[in-house]
mmCIF file of C-alpha atoms in Angstrom:
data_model
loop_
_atom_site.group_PDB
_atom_site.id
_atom_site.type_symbol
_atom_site.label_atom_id
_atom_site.label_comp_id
_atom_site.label_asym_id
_atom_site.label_seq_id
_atom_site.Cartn_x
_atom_site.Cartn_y
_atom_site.Cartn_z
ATOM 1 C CA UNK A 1 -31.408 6.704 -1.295
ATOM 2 C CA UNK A 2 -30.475 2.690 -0.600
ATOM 3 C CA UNK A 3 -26.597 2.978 1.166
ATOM 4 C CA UNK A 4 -24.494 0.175 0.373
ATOM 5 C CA UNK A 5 -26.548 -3.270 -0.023
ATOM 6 C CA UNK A 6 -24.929 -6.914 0.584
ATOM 7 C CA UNK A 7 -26.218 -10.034 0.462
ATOM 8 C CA UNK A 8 -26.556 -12.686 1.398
ATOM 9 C CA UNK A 9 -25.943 -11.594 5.471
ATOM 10 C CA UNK A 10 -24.851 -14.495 6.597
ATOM 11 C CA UNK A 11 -23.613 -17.839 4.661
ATOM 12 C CA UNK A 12 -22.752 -21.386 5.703
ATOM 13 C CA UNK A 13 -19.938 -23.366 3.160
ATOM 14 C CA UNK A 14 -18.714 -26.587 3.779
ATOM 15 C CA UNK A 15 -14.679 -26.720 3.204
ATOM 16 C CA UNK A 16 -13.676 -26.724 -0.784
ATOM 17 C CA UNK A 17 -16.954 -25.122 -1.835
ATOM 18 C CA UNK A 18 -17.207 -21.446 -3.377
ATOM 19 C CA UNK A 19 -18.394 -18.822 -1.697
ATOM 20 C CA UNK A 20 -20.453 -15.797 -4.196
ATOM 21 C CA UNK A 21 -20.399 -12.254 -1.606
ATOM 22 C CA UNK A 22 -22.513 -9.827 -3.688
ATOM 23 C CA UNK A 23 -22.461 -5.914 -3.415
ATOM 24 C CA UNK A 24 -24.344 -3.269 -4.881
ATOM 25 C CA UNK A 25 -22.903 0.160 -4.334
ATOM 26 C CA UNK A 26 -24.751 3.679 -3.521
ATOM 27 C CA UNK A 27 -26.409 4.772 -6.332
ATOM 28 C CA UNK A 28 -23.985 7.432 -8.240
ATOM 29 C CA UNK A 29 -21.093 5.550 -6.762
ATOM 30 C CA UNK A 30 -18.859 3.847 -9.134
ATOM 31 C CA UNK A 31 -15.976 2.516 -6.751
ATOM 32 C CA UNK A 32 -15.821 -0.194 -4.865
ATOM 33 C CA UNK A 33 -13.649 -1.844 -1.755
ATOM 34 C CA UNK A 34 -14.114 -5.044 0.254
ATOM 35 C CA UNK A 35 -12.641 -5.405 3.222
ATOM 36 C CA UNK A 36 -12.295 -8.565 5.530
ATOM 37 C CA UNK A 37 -12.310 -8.435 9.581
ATOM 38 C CA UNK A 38 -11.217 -11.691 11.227
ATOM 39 C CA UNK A 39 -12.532 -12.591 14.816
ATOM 40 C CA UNK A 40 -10.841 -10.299 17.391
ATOM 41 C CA UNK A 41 -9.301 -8.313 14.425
ATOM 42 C CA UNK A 42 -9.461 -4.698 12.691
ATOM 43 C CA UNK A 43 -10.775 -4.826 8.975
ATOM 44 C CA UNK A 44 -8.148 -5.040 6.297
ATOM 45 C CA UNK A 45 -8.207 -3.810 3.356
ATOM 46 C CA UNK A 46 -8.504 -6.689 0.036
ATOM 47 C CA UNK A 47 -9.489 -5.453 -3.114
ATOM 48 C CA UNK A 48 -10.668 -2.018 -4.421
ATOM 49 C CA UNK A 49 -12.460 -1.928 -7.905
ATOM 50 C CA UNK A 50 -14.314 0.397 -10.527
ATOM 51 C CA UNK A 51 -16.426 -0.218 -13.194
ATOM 52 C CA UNK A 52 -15.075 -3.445 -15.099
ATOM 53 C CA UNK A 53 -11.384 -3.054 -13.680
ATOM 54 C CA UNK A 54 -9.388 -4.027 -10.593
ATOM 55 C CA UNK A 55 -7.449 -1.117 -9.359
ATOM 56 C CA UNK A 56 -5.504 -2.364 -6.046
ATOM 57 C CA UNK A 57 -5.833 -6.213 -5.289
ATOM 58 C CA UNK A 58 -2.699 -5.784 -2.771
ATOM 59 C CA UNK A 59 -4.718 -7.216 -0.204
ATOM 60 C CA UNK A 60 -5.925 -9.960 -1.670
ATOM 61 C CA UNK A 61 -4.972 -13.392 -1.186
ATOM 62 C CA UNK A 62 -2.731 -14.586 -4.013
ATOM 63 C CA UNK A 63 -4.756 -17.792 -4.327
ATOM 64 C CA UNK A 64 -8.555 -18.970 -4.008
ATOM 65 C CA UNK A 65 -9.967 -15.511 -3.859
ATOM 66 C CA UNK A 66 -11.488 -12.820 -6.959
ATOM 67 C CA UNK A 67 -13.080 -9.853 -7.206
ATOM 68 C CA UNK A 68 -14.858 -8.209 -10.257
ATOM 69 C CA UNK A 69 -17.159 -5.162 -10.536
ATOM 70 C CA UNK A 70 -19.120 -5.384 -14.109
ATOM 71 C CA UNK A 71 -20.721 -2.792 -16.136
ATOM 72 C CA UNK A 72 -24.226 -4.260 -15.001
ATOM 73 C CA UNK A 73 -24.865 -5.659 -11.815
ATOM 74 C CA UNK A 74 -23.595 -5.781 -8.301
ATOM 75 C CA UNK A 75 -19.520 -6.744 -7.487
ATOM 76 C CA UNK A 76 -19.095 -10.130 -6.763
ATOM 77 C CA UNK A 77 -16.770 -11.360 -3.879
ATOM 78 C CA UNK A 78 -15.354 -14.852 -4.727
ATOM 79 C CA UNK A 79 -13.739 -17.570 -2.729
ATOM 80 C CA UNK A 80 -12.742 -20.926 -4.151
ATOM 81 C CA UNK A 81 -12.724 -23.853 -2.190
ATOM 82 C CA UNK A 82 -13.220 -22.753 1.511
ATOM 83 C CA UNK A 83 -11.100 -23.356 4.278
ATOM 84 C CA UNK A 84 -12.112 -23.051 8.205
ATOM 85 C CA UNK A 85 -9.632 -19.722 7.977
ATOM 86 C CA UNK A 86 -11.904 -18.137 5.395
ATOM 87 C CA UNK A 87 -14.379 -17.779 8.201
ATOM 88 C CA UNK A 88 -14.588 -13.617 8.987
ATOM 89 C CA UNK A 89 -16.902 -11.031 7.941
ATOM 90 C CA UNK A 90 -16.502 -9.605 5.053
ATOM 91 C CA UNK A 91 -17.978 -6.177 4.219
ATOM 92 C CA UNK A 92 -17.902 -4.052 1.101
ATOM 93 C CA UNK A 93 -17.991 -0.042 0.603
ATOM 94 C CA UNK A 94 -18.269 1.945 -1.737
ATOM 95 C CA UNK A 95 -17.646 6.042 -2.522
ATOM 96 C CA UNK A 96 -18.034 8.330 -5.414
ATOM 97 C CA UNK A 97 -15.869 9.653 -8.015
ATOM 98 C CA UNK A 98 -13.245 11.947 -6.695
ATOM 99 C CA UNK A 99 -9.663 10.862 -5.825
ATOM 100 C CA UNK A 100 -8.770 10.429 -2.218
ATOM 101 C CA UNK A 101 -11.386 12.619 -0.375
ATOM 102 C CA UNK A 102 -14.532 10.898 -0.474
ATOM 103 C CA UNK A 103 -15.605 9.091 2.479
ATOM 104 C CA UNK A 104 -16.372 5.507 2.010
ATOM 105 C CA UNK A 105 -19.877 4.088 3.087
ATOM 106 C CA UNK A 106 -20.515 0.589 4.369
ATOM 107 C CA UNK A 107 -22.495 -2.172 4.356
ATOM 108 C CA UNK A 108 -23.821 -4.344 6.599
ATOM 109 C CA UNK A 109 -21.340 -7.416 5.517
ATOM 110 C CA UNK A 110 -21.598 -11.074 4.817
ATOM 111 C CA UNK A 111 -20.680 -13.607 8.056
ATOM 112 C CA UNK A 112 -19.467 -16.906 6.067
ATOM 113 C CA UNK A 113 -18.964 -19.696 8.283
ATOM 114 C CA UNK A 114 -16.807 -22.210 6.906
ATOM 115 C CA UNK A 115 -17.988 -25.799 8.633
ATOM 116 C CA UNK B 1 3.243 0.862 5.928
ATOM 117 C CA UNK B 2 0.564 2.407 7.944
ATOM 118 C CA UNK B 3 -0.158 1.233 11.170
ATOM 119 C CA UNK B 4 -2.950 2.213 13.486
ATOM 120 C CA UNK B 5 -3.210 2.389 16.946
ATOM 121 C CA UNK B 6 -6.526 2.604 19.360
ATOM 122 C CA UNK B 7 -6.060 3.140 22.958
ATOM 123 C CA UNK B 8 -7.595 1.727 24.977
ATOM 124 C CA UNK B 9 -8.723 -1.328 23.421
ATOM 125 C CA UNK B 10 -12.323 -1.351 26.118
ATOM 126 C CA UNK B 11 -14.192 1.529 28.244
ATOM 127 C CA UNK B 12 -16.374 1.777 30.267
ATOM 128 C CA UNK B 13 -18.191 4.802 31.853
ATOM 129 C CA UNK B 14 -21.446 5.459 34.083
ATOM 130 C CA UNK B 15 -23.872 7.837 31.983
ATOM 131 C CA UNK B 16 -23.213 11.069 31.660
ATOM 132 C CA UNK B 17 -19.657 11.389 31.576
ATOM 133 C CA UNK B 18 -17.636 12.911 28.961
ATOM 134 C CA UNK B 19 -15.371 10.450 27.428
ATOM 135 C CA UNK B 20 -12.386 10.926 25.414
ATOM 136 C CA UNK B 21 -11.289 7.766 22.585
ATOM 137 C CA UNK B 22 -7.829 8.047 20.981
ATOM 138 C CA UNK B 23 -5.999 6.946 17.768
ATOM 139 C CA UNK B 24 -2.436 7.322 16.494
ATOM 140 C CA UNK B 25 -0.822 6.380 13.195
ATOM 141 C CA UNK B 26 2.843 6.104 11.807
ATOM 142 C CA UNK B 27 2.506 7.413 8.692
ATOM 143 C CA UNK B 28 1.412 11.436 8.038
ATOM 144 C CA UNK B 29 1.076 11.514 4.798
ATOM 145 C CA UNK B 30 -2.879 10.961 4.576
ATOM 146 C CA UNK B 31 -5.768 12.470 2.952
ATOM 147 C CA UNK B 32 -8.359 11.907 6.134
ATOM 148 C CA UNK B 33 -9.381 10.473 8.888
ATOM 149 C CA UNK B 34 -12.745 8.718 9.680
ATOM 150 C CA UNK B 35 -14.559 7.755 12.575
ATOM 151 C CA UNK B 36 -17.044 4.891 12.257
ATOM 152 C CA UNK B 37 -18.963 2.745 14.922
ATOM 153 C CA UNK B 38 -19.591 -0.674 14.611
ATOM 154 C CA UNK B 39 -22.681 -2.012 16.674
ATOM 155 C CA UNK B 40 -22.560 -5.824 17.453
ATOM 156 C CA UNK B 41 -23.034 -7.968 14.023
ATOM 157 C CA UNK B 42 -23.781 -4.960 12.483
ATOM 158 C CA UNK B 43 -22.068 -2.674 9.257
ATOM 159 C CA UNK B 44 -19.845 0.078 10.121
ATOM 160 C CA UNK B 45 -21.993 3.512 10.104
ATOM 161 C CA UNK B 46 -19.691 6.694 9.337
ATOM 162 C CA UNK B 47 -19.729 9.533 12.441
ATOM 163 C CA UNK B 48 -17.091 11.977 11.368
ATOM 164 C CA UNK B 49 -14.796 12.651 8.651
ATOM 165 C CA UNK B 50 -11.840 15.320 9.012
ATOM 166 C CA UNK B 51 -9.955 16.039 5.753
ATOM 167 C CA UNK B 52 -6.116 16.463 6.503
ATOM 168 C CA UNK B 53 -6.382 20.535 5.847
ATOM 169 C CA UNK B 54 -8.737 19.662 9.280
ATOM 170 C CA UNK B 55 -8.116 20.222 12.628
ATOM 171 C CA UNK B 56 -12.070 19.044 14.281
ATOM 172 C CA UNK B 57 -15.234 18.044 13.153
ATOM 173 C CA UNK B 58 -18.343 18.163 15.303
ATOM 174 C CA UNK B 59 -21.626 16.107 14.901
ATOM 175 C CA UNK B 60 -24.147 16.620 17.957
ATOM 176 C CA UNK B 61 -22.582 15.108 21.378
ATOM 177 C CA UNK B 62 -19.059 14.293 18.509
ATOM 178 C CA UNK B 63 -16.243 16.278 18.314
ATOM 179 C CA UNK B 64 -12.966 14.781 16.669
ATOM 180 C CA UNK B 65 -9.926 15.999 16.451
ATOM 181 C CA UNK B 66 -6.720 15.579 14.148
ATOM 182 C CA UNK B 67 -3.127 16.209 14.449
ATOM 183 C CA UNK B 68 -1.643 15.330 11.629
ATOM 184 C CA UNK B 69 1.841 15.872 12.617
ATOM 185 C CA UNK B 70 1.770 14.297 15.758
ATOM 186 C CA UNK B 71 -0.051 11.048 13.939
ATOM 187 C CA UNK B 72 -3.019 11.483 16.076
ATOM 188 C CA UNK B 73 -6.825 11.733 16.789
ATOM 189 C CA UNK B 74 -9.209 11.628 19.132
ATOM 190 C CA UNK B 75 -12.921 11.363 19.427
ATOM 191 C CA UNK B 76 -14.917 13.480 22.102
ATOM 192 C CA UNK B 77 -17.982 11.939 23.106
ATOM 193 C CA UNK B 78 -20.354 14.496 25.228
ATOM 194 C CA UNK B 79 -22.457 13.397 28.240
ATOM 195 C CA UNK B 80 -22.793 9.726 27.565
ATOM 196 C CA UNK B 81 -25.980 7.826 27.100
ATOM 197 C CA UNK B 82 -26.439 3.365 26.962
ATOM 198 C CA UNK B 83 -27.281 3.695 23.029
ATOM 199 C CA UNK B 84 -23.372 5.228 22.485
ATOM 200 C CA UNK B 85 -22.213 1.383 23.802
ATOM 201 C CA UNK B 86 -20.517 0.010 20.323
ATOM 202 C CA UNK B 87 -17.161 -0.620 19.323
ATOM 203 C CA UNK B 88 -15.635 2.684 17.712
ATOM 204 C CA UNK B 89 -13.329 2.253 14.871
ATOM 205 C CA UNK B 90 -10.608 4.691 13.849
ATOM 206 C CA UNK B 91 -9.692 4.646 9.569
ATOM 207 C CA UNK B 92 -6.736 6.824 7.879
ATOM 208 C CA UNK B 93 -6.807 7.073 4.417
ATOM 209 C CA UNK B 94 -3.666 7.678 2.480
ATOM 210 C CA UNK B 95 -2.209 7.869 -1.045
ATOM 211 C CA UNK B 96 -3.599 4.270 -1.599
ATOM 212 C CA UNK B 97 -7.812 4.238 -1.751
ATOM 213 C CA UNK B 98 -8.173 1.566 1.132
ATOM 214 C CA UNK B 99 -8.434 2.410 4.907
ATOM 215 C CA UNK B 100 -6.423 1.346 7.302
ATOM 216 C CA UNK B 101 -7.921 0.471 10.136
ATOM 217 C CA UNK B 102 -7.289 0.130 13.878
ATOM 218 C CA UNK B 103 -8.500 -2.495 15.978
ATOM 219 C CA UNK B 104 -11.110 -0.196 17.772
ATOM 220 C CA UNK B 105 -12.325 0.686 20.979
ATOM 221 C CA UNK B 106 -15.173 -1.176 22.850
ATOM 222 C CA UNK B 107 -17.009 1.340 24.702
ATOM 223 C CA UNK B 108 -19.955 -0.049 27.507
ATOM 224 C CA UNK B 109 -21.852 3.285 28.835
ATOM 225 C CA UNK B 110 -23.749 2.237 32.208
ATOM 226 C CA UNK B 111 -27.118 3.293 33.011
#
């Protein structure tokens, strides 16, 4: 049973490109959270999805940033043109149905580098 | 808002020794605690999860603790060995779905 897949690991973006951050969930899990840690920070909460809706984006940048989670395929992670700030890993987790208790299992993340 | 708390923010021990981490959060209203550890450029791999209804979970050489009341947990980490040296990461979970996290602990076990 796969745990929580992300790709790509690591990605280079100049500043004002877009940056994609995929995420495929555990299989039979149908929420969805991405979370960002900073250098020298904690991991904060951005977005948390299910299938084809948004459900919190309280953490999300108001600008630049987007999140969806379609009926097929992995959730998508995306940043509009990059600034040096951007620069963080950025991980995603996942957890089954089942309000509140379930635990929530990681990936590995995605380290962008903004040059 | 929650905020949480890991004290202290590095450790180190010689092998062998017991070793106590600890967390504290403002907010009591949550619906568990987790404790991950987070190896160098790596994901975040889940230890031990205590439900608020908890008071400890155990896992091998792991025991954590929770008092909710008091806003506080700790993770017990029995006769240390070099492969428990990671950066251990303290998450509450409250009405909201996210985590809030703390800024860890860096723990360095000796040989």
């Amino acid at each position: 049973n796969a745990g929580v897949m992300q790709n790509p690991r690591h990605l280079v973006r100049r500043r004002g490109q877009e940056a994609r951050l995929r995420c495929s969930p555990m299989k039979g899990h149908s929420h969805v959270y991405w979370y960002r840690q900073l250098p020298e920070e904690g991991l904060k909460f951005m977005v948390y999805l299910q299938k084809e809706n948004i459900i919190d984006e309280s953490g999300m940048p108001k600008e630049r940033f987007s999140a969806e989670f379609p009926k097929e395929g992995p959730s998508i992670l995306r940043i509009q043109q990059v600034v040096r700030g951007d620069s963080a890993a950025y991980f995603c987790a996942s957890s089954p149905p089942g309000q509140g208790r379930q635990p929530q299992h990681f990936g590995d993340g995605t380290r962008l580098s903004i040059l | 808002k929650q905020e949480v708390t890991q004290i202290p923010a590095a450790l180190s021990v010689p092998e062998g020794e017991n070793l106590v981490l600890n967390c504290s959060f403002t907010d009591s209203a949550i619906y568990n605690l987790q404790w991950f550890r987070q190896d160098p450029g790596k994901g975040l791999t889940s230890l031990l999860l205590i439900q608020s209804s908890q008071r400890e979970q155990t896992s091998g050489r792991l025991n954590a603790s929770l008092d909710k009341s008091s806003g506080r947990s700790t993770l017990y980490i029995a006769a240390s060995q070099p492969g428990d040296s990671a950066t251990y990461l303290c998450a509450v979970k409250g009405g909201a779905n996210n985590l809030f996290f703390g800024t860890g602990t860096r723990l360095t076990v000796i040989p």
